[in-house]
Amino acid sequence: MVSALENGVKGGKWYSLMDKVYAPATLSAAWMKVQDNGGAAGVDRQSIERFAAQAEAYLSELSRALRTGAYRPAAVRRVEIPKGHGGVRPLGIPTVKDRIAQTAVKFVLEPILEARFHPGSFGFRPGRGCKDALRVVDGLVKSGHWFVVDADLQSYFDTIPKDRLLERLKERISDGRVLDLVEAWLNQDIVAECKRWTPVAGTPQGAVISPLLANLYLHPLDALMASHGLSMVRYADDFVVLCDSMEKAQEALALIQAFASENGLTLHPGKTHIGDCRIVGQGFEFLGYRFEAGRRLVRKKSILNLRDKVRAKTKRTNGQSLARTIEALNPTLKGWFAYFKHATHGLKDVDAFVRRRLRAMLARQAKRRSCGACRNDRISWPNAFFATAGLFTLDTAWRLARHPR
């Protein structure tokens, strides 16, 4: 029987892990994962396709560099990803080589850290996801946990104190070489256009290792809430605490405020509140849904994002036939429905918007004036016309899901 010591464990800490990181099998599996995920090139401009052309040689070189200590991460290329309605989100893109190295370390560290993570945490964890978190939230609300603490950590990923994060990692990992790798990634330079700088805090969004480290840093908050008998559901830095009394909600908020202060984090003052979700205006939003007054609604922002996608596929000047347009629309609508099918209201409004866009497009092709909502357009192209043409209808799918034939 193999002892814990032979497995590299002593006193609850793992001390011998680096050989598992640079093992050819680990790096090969990491490369397959990076290749499947795709993504853009980093600062070296080496694409996934270019790496694939000589993958065996590159992986051998990376293994040797990790084994000998010669490995040095490159800077991270920062790009801005458009958000809805004019906003942007900064995203860091490491090189393909660095993504593989980070994935290999993640493969090694994740089982160790996962063994201690709390069941109320769902984000970026194996076998867990948004729907699981929403299911727990829905169950708590239905069981009478109406009083909610809806908290928001301001710029969480960018503000995690590096030294405290490393100390938290050292509580479980004592392999200095692995710790040095993580520290090097936390201190990677950022390159954006003609600027280059080293961030003073945070774990870069876009880095493979970041979600695991972010969960590690908030694990004590999960444990704190549980130790006080409070039900917190967390997805990365998005979390709610659901309570059966206002007093408990106030206690939870005080604990969260103290934790944030003690751990170098900041609660967003405009996005953190306590409410009774039975009352209109006091509901809360979580993972795209809004829970309020006994209803599960689609968050307004989620609807606006879908509308933007529909607009892009239904431009009046695109010249596409109705059949081609519906063919392009349906996967978007079906994917959106698959996530939001548990909403109790609002799907009819989305269907109406899609049909208005299609009517306006058809009217333009027929060279007549239209806004897509006037009576003549509805007569010319009624709802049944689009159903016959094969348009996926959210409300119809919702009804069939609840009352299958």
Short mmCIF file of C-alpha atoms in Angstrom, two decimals:
data_model
loop_
_atom_site.label_atom_id
_atom_site.label_comp_id
_atom_site.label_asym_id
_atom_site.label_seq_id
_atom_site.Cartn_x
_atom_site.Cartn_y
_atom_site.Cartn_z
CA MET A 1 0.00 0.00 0.00
CA VAL A 2 1.39 3.40 -1.01
CA SER A 3 1.76 5.79 1.91
CA ALA A 4 0.71 9.45 1.91
CA LEU A 5 4.39 10.35 2.20
CA GLU A 6 5.19 8.48 -1.02
CA ASN A 7 2.32 10.32 -2.66
CA GLY A 8 3.96 13.62 -1.77
CA VAL A 9 1.73 14.48 1.19
CA LYS A 10 3.02 15.41 4.62
CA GLY A 11 1.05 17.10 7.38
CA GLY A 12 -1.85 17.78 5.02
CA LYS A 13 0.43 19.62 2.56
CA TRP A 14 1.54 18.43 -0.87
CA TYR A 15 5.26 18.90 -1.25
CA SER A 16 6.32 16.99 -4.37
CA LEU A 17 4.30 17.99 -7.42
CA MET A 18 6.59 19.52 -10.04
CA ASP A 19 7.48 16.17 -11.61
CA LYS A 20 3.78 15.63 -12.27
CA VAL A 21 3.53 19.04 -13.97
CA TYR A 22 6.31 18.50 -16.51
CA ALA A 23 5.46 14.83 -17.13
CA PRO A 24 4.93 14.31 -20.90
CA ALA A 25 1.49 12.79 -20.30
CA THR A 26 0.36 15.83 -18.30
CA LEU A 27 1.64 18.32 -20.89
CA SER A 28 0.11 16.31 -23.72
CA ALA A 29 -3.29 16.33 -21.99
CA ALA A 30 -2.89 20.05 -21.27
CA TRP A 31 -2.12 20.75 -24.92
CA MET A 32 -5.23 18.85 -26.02
CA LYS A 33 -7.31 20.95 -23.62
CA VAL A 34 -5.79 24.22 -24.87
CA GLN A 35 -6.27 23.13 -28.47
CA ASP A 36 -9.94 22.29 -27.85
CA ASN A 37 -10.53 25.66 -26.20
CA GLY A 38 -8.96 27.54 -29.10
CA GLY A 39 -8.38 31.24 -28.64
CA ALA A 40 -6.14 33.93 -30.04
CA ALA A 41 -2.35 34.13 -30.09
CA GLY A 42 -0.42 35.83 -27.30
CA VAL A 43 2.37 38.41 -27.53
CA ASP A 44 4.56 36.01 -29.53
CA ARG A 45 1.82 35.80 -32.20
CA GLN A 46 2.04 32.01 -32.22
CA SER A 47 -1.40 30.63 -33.00
CA ILE A 48 -2.88 27.29 -32.00
CA GLU A 49 -2.40 26.14 -35.61
CA ARG A 50 1.30 27.06 -35.67
CA PHE A 51 1.90 25.30 -32.36
CA ALA A 52 0.05 22.22 -33.62
CA ALA A 53 2.37 21.96 -36.62
CA GLN A 54 5.30 21.13 -34.31
CA ALA A 55 3.48 20.22 -31.12
CA GLU A 56 5.70 17.27 -30.21
CA ALA A 57 8.89 19.34 -30.36
CA TYR A 58 7.35 22.31 -28.55
CA LEU A 59 5.98 20.11 -25.75
CA SER A 60 9.34 18.40 -25.32
CA GLU A 61 11.01 21.80 -25.10
CA LEU A 62 8.43 23.01 -22.55
CA SER A 63 8.87 19.88 -20.43
CA ARG A 64 12.63 20.37 -20.37
CA ALA A 65 12.29 24.06 -19.45
CA LEU A 66 9.92 23.26 -16.59
CA ARG A 67 12.13 20.43 -15.37
CA THR A 68 15.35 22.46 -15.39
CA GLY A 69 13.84 25.71 -14.11
CA ALA A 70 14.54 27.54 -17.38
CA TYR A 71 10.85 28.25 -18.04
CA ARG A 72 9.86 31.93 -17.94
CA PRO A 73 6.34 33.09 -18.80
CA ALA A 74 5.92 35.73 -21.49
CA ALA A 75 3.90 38.90 -21.03
CA VAL A 76 0.13 38.74 -21.36
CA ARG A 77 -1.50 40.43 -24.35
CA ARG A 78 -4.50 42.48 -23.22
CA VAL A 79 -7.48 43.04 -25.48
CA GLU A 80 -10.83 44.65 -24.81
CA ILE A 81 -13.89 42.50 -25.41
CA PRO A 82 -17.08 44.44 -26.26
CA LYS A 83 -19.87 44.18 -23.69
CA GLY A 84 -23.48 45.09 -24.25
CA HIS A 85 -24.33 48.72 -24.94
CA GLY A 86 -20.89 50.21 -25.43
CA GLY A 87 -18.95 48.73 -22.53
CA VAL A 88 -15.75 46.71 -22.77
CA ARG A 89 -14.16 44.00 -20.63
CA PRO A 90 -10.37 43.65 -20.45
CA LEU A 91 -9.14 40.14 -21.22
CA GLY A 92 -5.61 38.85 -20.90
CA ILE A 93 -4.33 36.40 -23.52
CA PRO A 94 -1.27 34.38 -22.48
CA THR A 95 0.84 32.68 -25.13
CA VAL A 96 -0.11 29.14 -26.17
CA LYS A 97 2.96 27.81 -24.34
CA ASP A 98 1.96 29.59 -21.13
CA ARG A 99 -1.63 28.36 -21.44
CA ILE A 100 -0.35 24.80 -21.66
CA ALA A 101 1.91 25.23 -18.64
CA GLN A 102 -0.92 26.77 -16.62
CA THR A 103 -3.29 23.99 -17.65
CA ALA A 104 -0.75 21.38 -16.53
CA VAL A 105 -0.43 23.05 -13.13
CA LYS A 106 -4.22 23.30 -12.91
CA PHE A 107 -4.52 19.57 -13.62
CA VAL A 108 -2.18 18.89 -10.70
CA LEU A 109 -3.54 21.43 -8.21
CA GLU A 110 -7.27 21.18 -8.88
CA PRO A 111 -7.91 17.76 -7.26
CA ILE A 112 -5.97 18.84 -4.17
CA LEU A 113 -7.85 22.11 -3.72
CA GLU A 114 -11.21 20.69 -4.80
CA ALA A 115 -11.11 18.22 -1.92
CA ARG A 116 -11.55 21.15 0.51
CA PHE A 117 -13.86 23.43 -1.48
CA HIS A 118 -17.36 24.03 -0.18
CA PRO A 119 -20.48 22.50 -1.84
CA GLY A 120 -22.07 25.97 -2.01
CA SER A 121 -19.48 27.05 -4.60
CA PHE A 122 -20.32 26.26 -8.24
CA GLY A 123 -18.24 28.41 -10.58
CA PHE A 124 -15.42 26.87 -12.63
CA ARG A 125 -15.54 23.58 -10.77
CA PRO A 126 -15.62 20.08 -12.28
CA GLY A 127 -19.12 18.68 -12.62
CA ARG A 128 -20.76 21.91 -11.45
CA GLY A 129 -22.27 24.83 -13.30
CA CYS A 130 -24.76 27.68 -13.49
CA LYS A 131 -27.82 25.45 -13.63
CA ASP A 132 -26.77 23.62 -10.47
CA ALA A 133 -26.36 26.92 -8.63
CA LEU A 134 -29.72 28.20 -9.88
CA ARG A 135 -31.40 24.99 -8.79
CA VAL A 136 -30.13 25.48 -5.23
CA VAL A 137 -31.20 29.15 -5.21
CA ASP A 138 -34.67 28.24 -6.46
CA GLY A 139 -35.00 25.57 -3.78
CA LEU A 140 -33.98 27.97 -1.02
CA VAL A 141 -36.47 30.62 -2.15
CA LYS A 142 -39.27 28.07 -2.34
CA SER A 143 -38.42 26.84 1.17
CA GLY A 144 -38.95 30.29 2.68
CA HIS A 145 -35.48 31.85 2.41
CA TRP A 146 -36.87 35.13 1.10
CA PHE A 147 -34.42 37.55 2.68
CA VAL A 148 -31.41 37.96 0.44
CA VAL A 149 -28.00 39.52 0.71
CA ASP A 150 -27.06 40.37 -2.86
CA ALA A 151 -23.38 41.33 -2.68
CA ASP A 152 -20.94 42.40 -5.36
CA LEU A 153 -17.16 42.38 -4.99
CA GLN A 154 -15.83 45.32 -6.95
CA SER A 155 -13.29 44.26 -9.64
CA TYR A 156 -12.64 41.05 -7.73
CA PHE A 157 -10.21 39.33 -10.09
CA ASP A 158 -8.16 42.50 -10.46
CA THR A 159 -7.92 43.28 -6.75
CA ILE A 160 -7.04 39.98 -5.05
CA PRO A 161 -3.91 40.68 -2.98
CA LYS A 162 -1.17 38.52 -4.50
CA ASP A 163 0.74 37.92 -1.27
CA ARG A 164 -2.36 36.77 0.60
CA LEU A 165 -3.42 34.55 -2.29
CA LEU A 166 -0.01 32.85 -2.29
CA GLU A 167 -0.17 32.39 1.48
CA ARG A 168 -3.54 30.69 1.05
CA LEU A 169 -2.04 28.39 -1.58
CA LYS A 170 0.90 27.59 0.71
CA GLU A 171 -1.55 26.22 3.28
CA ARG A 172 -2.04 23.23 0.96
CA ILE A 173 1.00 23.26 -1.33
CA SER A 174 4.63 23.29 -0.18
CA ASP A 175 6.36 22.49 -3.46
CA GLY A 176 8.42 25.65 -3.90
CA ARG A 177 8.82 25.21 -7.65
CA VAL A 178 5.08 25.04 -8.23
CA LEU A 179 4.54 28.03 -5.97
CA ASP A 180 7.20 29.94 -7.92
CA LEU A 181 5.34 29.20 -11.16
CA VAL A 182 2.07 30.52 -9.77
CA GLU A 183 3.82 33.63 -8.47
CA ALA A 184 5.46 34.21 -11.85
CA TRP A 185 2.06 34.08 -13.57
CA LEU A 186 0.58 36.51 -11.04
CA ASN A 187 3.43 38.90 -11.85
CA GLN A 188 3.34 38.62 -15.63
CA ASP A 189 3.62 41.93 -17.43
CA ILE A 190 0.57 43.16 -19.32
CA VAL A 191 0.99 44.48 -22.87
CA ALA A 192 -1.70 46.61 -24.50
CA GLU A 193 -0.89 48.50 -27.70
CA CYS A 194 2.26 50.49 -26.84
CA LYS A 195 1.97 50.13 -23.05
CA ARG A 196 3.55 47.56 -20.76
CA TRP A 197 3.13 47.28 -16.99
CA THR A 198 3.14 44.83 -14.07
CA PRO A 199 -0.14 44.68 -12.14
CA VAL A 200 0.20 45.30 -8.42
CA ALA A 201 -2.71 43.02 -7.51
CA GLY A 202 -5.09 40.47 -8.95
CA THR A 203 -5.04 37.33 -10.98
CA PRO A 204 -5.39 38.02 -14.72
CA GLN A 205 -8.76 37.38 -16.32
CA GLY A 206 -8.18 35.05 -19.24
CA ALA A 207 -5.42 33.07 -17.52
CA VAL A 208 -6.20 29.36 -17.24
CA ILE A 209 -5.17 29.22 -13.60
CA SER A 210 -7.14 32.31 -12.49
CA PRO A 211 -10.58 30.78 -11.78
CA LEU A 212 -9.04 28.09 -9.55
CA LEU A 213 -7.03 30.68 -7.62
CA ALA A 214 -10.07 32.97 -7.35
CA ASN A 215 -12.11 30.12 -5.85
CA LEU A 216 -9.27 29.36 -3.44
CA TYR A 217 -9.22 32.95 -2.17
CA LEU A 218 -12.97 33.00 -1.49
CA HIS A 219 -13.11 29.53 0.07
CA PRO A 220 -12.76 30.95 3.62
CA LEU A 221 -15.85 33.08 2.95
CA ASP A 222 -17.78 29.94 1.99
CA ALA A 223 -16.62 28.28 5.21
CA LEU A 224 -17.44 31.39 7.27
CA MET A 225 -21.03 31.50 6.03
CA ALA A 226 -21.49 27.77 6.62
CA SER A 227 -20.08 28.01 10.16
CA HIS A 228 -22.83 30.52 10.98
CA GLY A 229 -25.54 28.34 9.45
CA LEU A 230 -26.05 30.72 6.53
CA SER A 231 -26.90 29.50 3.02
CA MET A 232 -24.61 31.14 0.49
CA VAL A 233 -24.62 30.15 -3.17
CA ARG A 234 -21.53 31.33 -5.03
CA TYR A 235 -20.50 31.23 -8.67
CA ALA A 236 -16.93 32.60 -8.77
CA ASP A 237 -17.27 36.17 -7.46
CA ASP A 238 -21.05 36.29 -7.96
CA PHE A 239 -22.89 35.19 -4.82
CA VAL A 240 -26.09 35.55 -2.81
CA VAL A 241 -26.94 34.61 0.78
CA LEU A 242 -30.54 33.51 1.28
CA CYS A 243 -31.99 33.66 4.79
CA ASP A 244 -35.30 32.91 6.51
CA SER A 245 -35.26 36.16 8.50
CA MET A 246 -34.14 39.75 8.08
CA GLU A 247 -31.98 39.44 11.21
CA LYS A 248 -29.97 36.63 9.66
CA ALA A 249 -29.58 38.60 6.44
CA GLN A 250 -28.20 41.54 8.40
CA GLU A 251 -25.80 39.22 10.22
CA ALA A 252 -24.65 37.77 6.88
CA LEU A 253 -24.00 41.20 5.40
CA ALA A 254 -21.95 42.22 8.44
CA LEU A 255 -19.85 39.06 8.13
CA ILE A 256 -19.30 39.65 4.41
CA GLN A 257 -18.29 43.26 5.01
CA ALA A 258 -15.80 42.22 7.69
CA PHE A 259 -14.37 39.46 5.46
CA ALA A 260 -13.93 41.83 2.53
CA SER A 261 -12.17 44.41 4.70
CA GLU A 262 -9.86 41.85 6.30
CA ASN A 263 -8.95 40.30 2.95
CA GLY A 264 -8.21 43.40 0.88
CA LEU A 265 -11.47 43.32 -1.08
CA THR A 266 -14.17 45.95 -1.65
CA LEU A 267 -17.93 45.58 -1.78
CA HIS A 268 -19.56 47.65 -4.50
CA PRO A 269 -21.75 50.13 -2.57
CA GLY A 270 -24.29 50.49 -5.37
CA LYS A 271 -24.65 46.76 -6.03
CA THR A 272 -24.80 45.34 -2.51
CA HIS A 273 -28.12 45.27 -0.68
CA ILE A 274 -30.50 43.34 1.55
CA GLY A 275 -34.04 42.73 0.38
CA ASP A 276 -37.18 40.63 0.75
CA CYS A 277 -37.51 39.02 -2.66
CA ARG A 278 -41.27 38.58 -2.19
CA ILE A 279 -41.63 42.34 -2.65
CA VAL A 280 -41.52 43.96 -6.08
CA GLY A 281 -38.36 46.03 -6.33
CA GLN A 282 -36.51 44.02 -3.68
CA GLY A 283 -35.69 40.97 -5.76
CA PHE A 284 -32.21 39.89 -6.77
CA GLU A 285 -30.38 38.90 -9.92
CA PHE A 286 -28.19 35.83 -10.16
CA LEU A 287 -26.63 34.20 -13.21
CA GLY A 288 -28.91 35.88 -15.72
CA TYR A 289 -32.18 35.41 -13.81
CA ARG A 290 -34.13 37.77 -11.58
CA PHE A 291 -35.99 36.29 -8.60
CA GLU A 292 -38.80 38.58 -7.47
CA ALA A 293 -42.35 38.38 -6.13
CA GLY A 294 -42.59 34.63 -6.64
CA ARG A 295 -41.44 34.84 -10.26
CA ARG A 296 -38.27 33.85 -12.10
CA LEU A 297 -37.65 36.48 -14.73
CA VAL A 298 -34.93 36.82 -17.33
CA ARG A 299 -32.63 39.63 -16.28
CA LYS A 300 -33.14 42.74 -18.40
CA LYS A 301 -29.47 42.77 -19.41
CA SER A 302 -29.73 39.20 -20.69
CA ILE A 303 -32.71 40.13 -22.86
CA LEU A 304 -30.91 43.20 -24.22
CA ASN A 305 -27.88 41.06 -25.12
CA LEU A 306 -30.12 38.62 -27.00
CA ARG A 307 -31.79 41.48 -28.85
CA ASP A 308 -28.39 42.70 -30.00
CA LYS A 309 -27.66 39.26 -31.43
CA VAL A 310 -31.05 39.12 -33.15
CA ARG A 311 -30.53 42.59 -34.65
CA ALA A 312 -27.20 41.51 -36.09
CA LYS A 313 -28.87 38.57 -37.88
CA THR A 314 -31.95 40.46 -39.10
CA LYS A 315 -30.59 43.62 -40.68
CA ARG A 316 -33.02 45.02 -43.23
CA THR A 317 -30.18 45.41 -45.71
CA ASN A 318 -28.63 41.96 -45.40
CA GLY A 319 -30.37 40.67 -48.55
CA GLN A 320 -30.79 37.18 -47.08
CA SER A 321 -33.90 35.13 -47.74
CA LEU A 322 -36.28 34.47 -44.86
CA ALA A 323 -35.25 30.81 -44.84
CA ARG A 324 -31.53 31.66 -44.51
CA THR A 325 -32.25 34.24 -41.82
CA ILE A 326 -34.32 31.80 -39.78
CA GLU A 327 -31.60 29.20 -40.23
CA ALA A 328 -29.13 31.66 -38.71
CA LEU A 329 -31.51 32.74 -35.92
CA ASN A 330 -32.71 29.38 -34.65
CA PRO A 331 -29.45 28.14 -33.05
CA THR A 332 -29.18 31.42 -31.12
CA LEU A 333 -32.79 31.23 -29.96
CA LYS A 334 -32.57 27.55 -29.04
CA GLY A 335 -29.36 28.05 -27.09
CA TRP A 336 -30.84 31.00 -25.22
CA PHE A 337 -34.00 29.04 -24.45
CA ALA A 338 -32.02 26.06 -23.16
CA TYR A 339 -30.66 28.29 -20.40
CA PHE A 340 -33.68 30.50 -19.70
CA LYS A 341 -36.47 27.94 -20.08
CA HIS A 342 -37.09 28.06 -16.32
CA ALA A 343 -38.21 31.70 -16.51
CA THR A 344 -41.88 32.14 -15.69
CA HIS A 345 -42.43 35.37 -17.65
CA GLY A 346 -41.03 37.37 -20.54
CA LEU A 347 -40.49 34.83 -23.32
CA LYS A 348 -43.49 36.06 -25.32
CA ASP A 349 -41.92 39.52 -25.45
CA VAL A 350 -38.77 38.07 -27.00
CA ASP A 351 -40.81 36.19 -29.61
CA ALA A 352 -42.66 39.37 -30.49
CA PHE A 353 -39.39 41.26 -30.92
CA VAL A 354 -37.97 38.59 -33.25
CA ARG A 355 -41.08 38.64 -35.43
CA ARG A 356 -41.04 42.45 -35.60
CA ARG A 357 -37.48 42.33 -36.86
CA LEU A 358 -38.37 39.75 -39.49
CA ARG A 359 -41.44 41.67 -40.64
CA ALA A 360 -39.39 44.85 -41.04
CA MET A 361 -36.82 42.90 -43.08
CA LEU A 362 -39.48 41.38 -45.32
CA ALA A 363 -41.17 44.75 -45.82
CA ARG A 364 -37.86 46.27 -46.89
CA GLN A 365 -37.40 43.46 -49.40
CA ALA A 366 -40.93 44.11 -50.65
CA LYS A 367 -40.00 47.82 -50.99
CA ARG A 368 -42.67 49.12 -48.70
CA ARG A 369 -42.47 51.22 -45.56
CA SER A 370 -42.72 49.43 -42.26
CA CYS A 371 -41.66 49.39 -38.64
CA GLY A 372 -42.34 45.68 -38.27
CA ALA A 373 -45.19 46.26 -35.81
CA CYS A 374 -47.92 47.94 -37.84
CA ARG A 375 -51.24 46.23 -38.55
CA ASN A 376 -50.64 45.68 -42.25
CA ASP A 377 -47.39 43.87 -41.54
CA ARG A 378 -49.07 41.57 -39.04
CA ILE A 379 -51.76 40.80 -41.61
CA SER A 380 -49.22 40.13 -44.36
CA TRP A 381 -46.98 38.02 -42.16
CA PRO A 382 -48.94 36.66 -39.17
CA ASN A 383 -47.36 34.61 -36.40
CA ALA A 384 -48.45 31.39 -38.09
CA PHE A 385 -46.52 32.39 -41.20
CA PHE A 386 -43.23 32.35 -39.28
CA ALA A 387 -44.12 29.12 -37.49
CA THR A 388 -44.71 27.47 -40.87
CA ALA A 389 -41.37 28.87 -42.08
CA GLY A 390 -39.68 27.02 -39.21
CA LEU A 391 -38.92 29.88 -36.79
CA PHE A 392 -38.16 28.58 -33.29
CA THR A 393 -40.66 30.12 -30.88
CA LEU A 394 -39.65 30.45 -27.24
CA ASP A 395 -43.15 30.56 -25.79
CA THR A 396 -44.23 27.47 -27.74
CA ALA A 397 -41.14 25.57 -26.59
CA TRP A 398 -41.78 26.72 -23.01
CA ARG A 399 -45.35 25.41 -23.09
CA LEU A 400 -44.34 22.10 -24.64
CA ALA A 401 -41.65 21.65 -21.99
CA ARG A 402 -44.26 21.98 -19.25
CA HIS A 403 -47.04 20.06 -20.94
CA PRO A 404 -45.44 17.51 -23.27
CA ARG A 405 -47.83 15.75 -25.57
#
